[in-house]
One Martini backbone bead per residue (centre of mass of N, CA, C, O) as a GRO file, in nm:
protein
  121
    1UNK     BB    1   7.049   8.899  14.055
    2UNK     BB    2   7.323   8.675  14.007
    3UNK     BB    3   7.679   8.704  13.967
    4UNK     BB    4   7.937   8.480  13.806
    5UNK     BB    5   8.267   8.503  13.750
    6UNK     BB    6   8.497   8.361  13.500
    7UNK     BB    7   8.835   8.280  13.342
    8UNK     BB    8   9.063   8.397  13.443
    9UNK     BB    9   9.418   8.507  13.387
   10UNK     BB   10   9.719   8.411  13.235
   11UNK     BB   11   9.860   8.572  12.936
   12UNK     BB   12   9.993   8.618  12.648
   13UNK     BB   13  10.057   8.789  12.400
   14UNK     BB   14   9.804   8.692  12.162
   15UNK     BB   15   9.614   8.555  12.327
   16UNK     BB   16   9.350   8.361  12.498
   17UNK     BB   17   9.017   8.415  12.644
   18UNK     BB   18   8.734   8.289  12.851
   19UNK     BB   19   8.461   8.435  12.974
   20UNK     BB   20   8.230   8.390  13.249
   21UNK     BB   21   7.862   8.439  13.323
   22UNK     BB   22   7.651   8.361  13.584
   23UNK     BB   23   7.300   8.358  13.607
   24UNK     BB   24   7.088   8.406  13.893
   25UNK     BB   25   6.753   8.380  13.929
   26UNK     BB   26   6.496   8.556  13.862
   27UNK     BB   27   6.486   8.602  13.534
   28UNK     BB   28   6.784   8.583  13.420
   29UNK     BB   29   6.725   8.578  13.097
   30UNK     BB   30   6.601   8.895  13.103
   31UNK     BB   31   6.890   9.015  13.088
   32UNK     BB   32   7.104   9.245  13.043
   33UNK     BB   33   7.457   9.218  12.942
   34UNK     BB   34   7.798   9.272  13.077
   35UNK     BB   35   8.129   9.411  13.023
   36UNK     BB   36   8.376   9.526  13.248
   37UNK     BB   37   8.669   9.732  13.337
   38UNK     BB   38   8.963   9.747  13.564
   39UNK     BB   39   9.240   9.961  13.605
   40UNK     BB   40   9.497  10.082  13.740
   41UNK     BB   41   9.449  10.431  13.706
   42UNK     BB   42   9.167  10.378  13.586
   43UNK     BB   43   8.877  10.376  13.447
   44UNK     BB   44   8.603  10.240  13.404
   45UNK     BB   45   8.528  10.005  13.128
   46UNK     BB   46   8.377   9.933  12.843
   47UNK     BB   47   8.334   9.632  12.650
   48UNK     BB   48   8.045   9.460  12.660
   49UNK     BB   49   7.713   9.378  12.514
   50UNK     BB   50   7.389   9.205  12.572
   51UNK     BB   51   7.095   9.126  12.508
   52UNK     BB   52   6.841   8.928  12.617
   53UNK     BB   53   6.804   8.804  12.316
   54UNK     BB   54   7.095   8.847  12.147
   55UNK     BB   55   7.064   9.054  11.897
   56UNK     BB   56   7.238   9.263  12.066
   57UNK     BB   57   7.554   9.434  12.031
   58UNK     BB   58   7.835   9.568  12.217
   59UNK     BB   59   8.136   9.777  12.179
   60UNK     BB   60   8.430   9.883  12.236
   61UNK     BB   61   8.650  10.065  12.050
   62UNK     BB   62   8.911   9.884  12.130
   63UNK     BB   63   8.845   9.600  12.015
   64UNK     BB   64   8.860   9.548  11.703
   65UNK     BB   65   8.751   9.234  11.682
   66UNK     BB   66   8.873   9.060  11.937
   67UNK     BB   67   8.588   9.039  12.061
   68UNK     BB   68   8.319   8.818  12.201
   69UNK     BB   69   7.973   8.813  12.261
   70UNK     BB   70   7.769   8.575  12.446
   71UNK     BB   71   7.480   8.344  12.482
   72UNK     BB   72   7.338   8.093  12.705
   73UNK     BB   73   7.022   8.005  12.783
   74UNK     BB   74   7.044   7.725  12.918
   75UNK     BB   75   7.283   7.850  13.125
   76UNK     BB   76   7.285   8.149  13.198
   77UNK     BB   77   7.524   8.252  13.000
   78UNK     BB   78   7.808   8.447  12.948
   79UNK     BB   79   8.054   8.550  12.699
   80UNK     BB   80   8.416   8.623  12.660
   81UNK     BB   81   8.598   8.642  12.377
   82UNK     BB   82   8.959   8.668  12.378
   83UNK     BB   83   9.171   8.809  12.144
   84UNK     BB   84   9.463   8.940  12.096
   85UNK     BB   85   9.613   9.010  12.344
   86UNK     BB   86   9.703   9.283  12.554
   87UNK     BB   87   9.847   9.455  12.793
   88UNK     BB   88   9.597   9.660  12.820
   89UNK     BB   89   9.391   9.415  12.912
   90UNK     BB   90   9.464   9.450  13.189
   91UNK     BB   91   9.221   9.335  13.435
   92UNK     BB   92   8.921   9.372  13.585
   93UNK     BB   93   8.637   9.170  13.525
   94UNK     BB   94   8.295   9.260  13.486
   95UNK     BB   95   7.972   9.166  13.557
   96UNK     BB   96   7.651   9.277  13.418
   97UNK     BB   97   7.304   9.395  13.491
   98UNK     BB   98   6.979   9.459  13.320
   99UNK     BB   99   6.646   9.501  13.239
  100UNK     BB  100   6.674   9.786  13.045
  101UNK     BB  101   6.972   9.823  13.009
  102UNK     BB  102   7.172   9.880  12.702
  103UNK     BB  103   7.524   9.947  12.661
  104UNK     BB  104   7.821  10.172  12.683
  105UNK     BB  105   7.769  10.201  12.969
  106UNK     BB  106   7.713  10.203  13.351
  107UNK     BB  107   7.379  10.134  13.407
  108UNK     BB  108   7.407   9.889  13.592
  109UNK     BB  109   7.263   9.724  13.865
  110UNK     BB  110   7.429   9.455  13.841
  111UNK     BB  111   7.701   9.286  14.013
  112UNK     BB  112   7.989   9.121  14.005
  113UNK     BB  113   8.259   8.973  14.044
  114UNK     BB  114   8.572   8.966  13.962
  115UNK     BB  115   8.819   8.896  13.698
  116UNK     BB  116   9.143   8.827  13.638
  117UNK     BB  117   9.346   8.983  13.383
  118UNK     BB  118   9.665   8.878  13.250
  119UNK     BB  119   9.910   9.032  13.046
  120UNK     BB  120  10.207   8.908  12.904
  121UNK     BB  121  10.538   8.923  12.751
   0.00000   0.00000   0.00000
């Protein structure tokens, strides 16, 4: 499966952004998918994940209701709606996928390129 993330940009604190990740390839809709992020000087961090069925979702503890992950099966795309953005949300956000694993770890087999999210004051 190939993953293409988009939607990053610069936003002020308290603002919103929606990231998209298009999955392509054979059986693309059958993959569990996730968002992870990486900030300079920090370890890569789990953000959110959604099962292949869409029935199960997982979020990093820091989300506290600010983000929502969803998927559009017709478009083979997942979304990360990010609200109430904070300075510390600044990072490169990566889309990831795996046929069997879904959860708050980083055991995803396939990774897309990142999309930069910058939150400014």
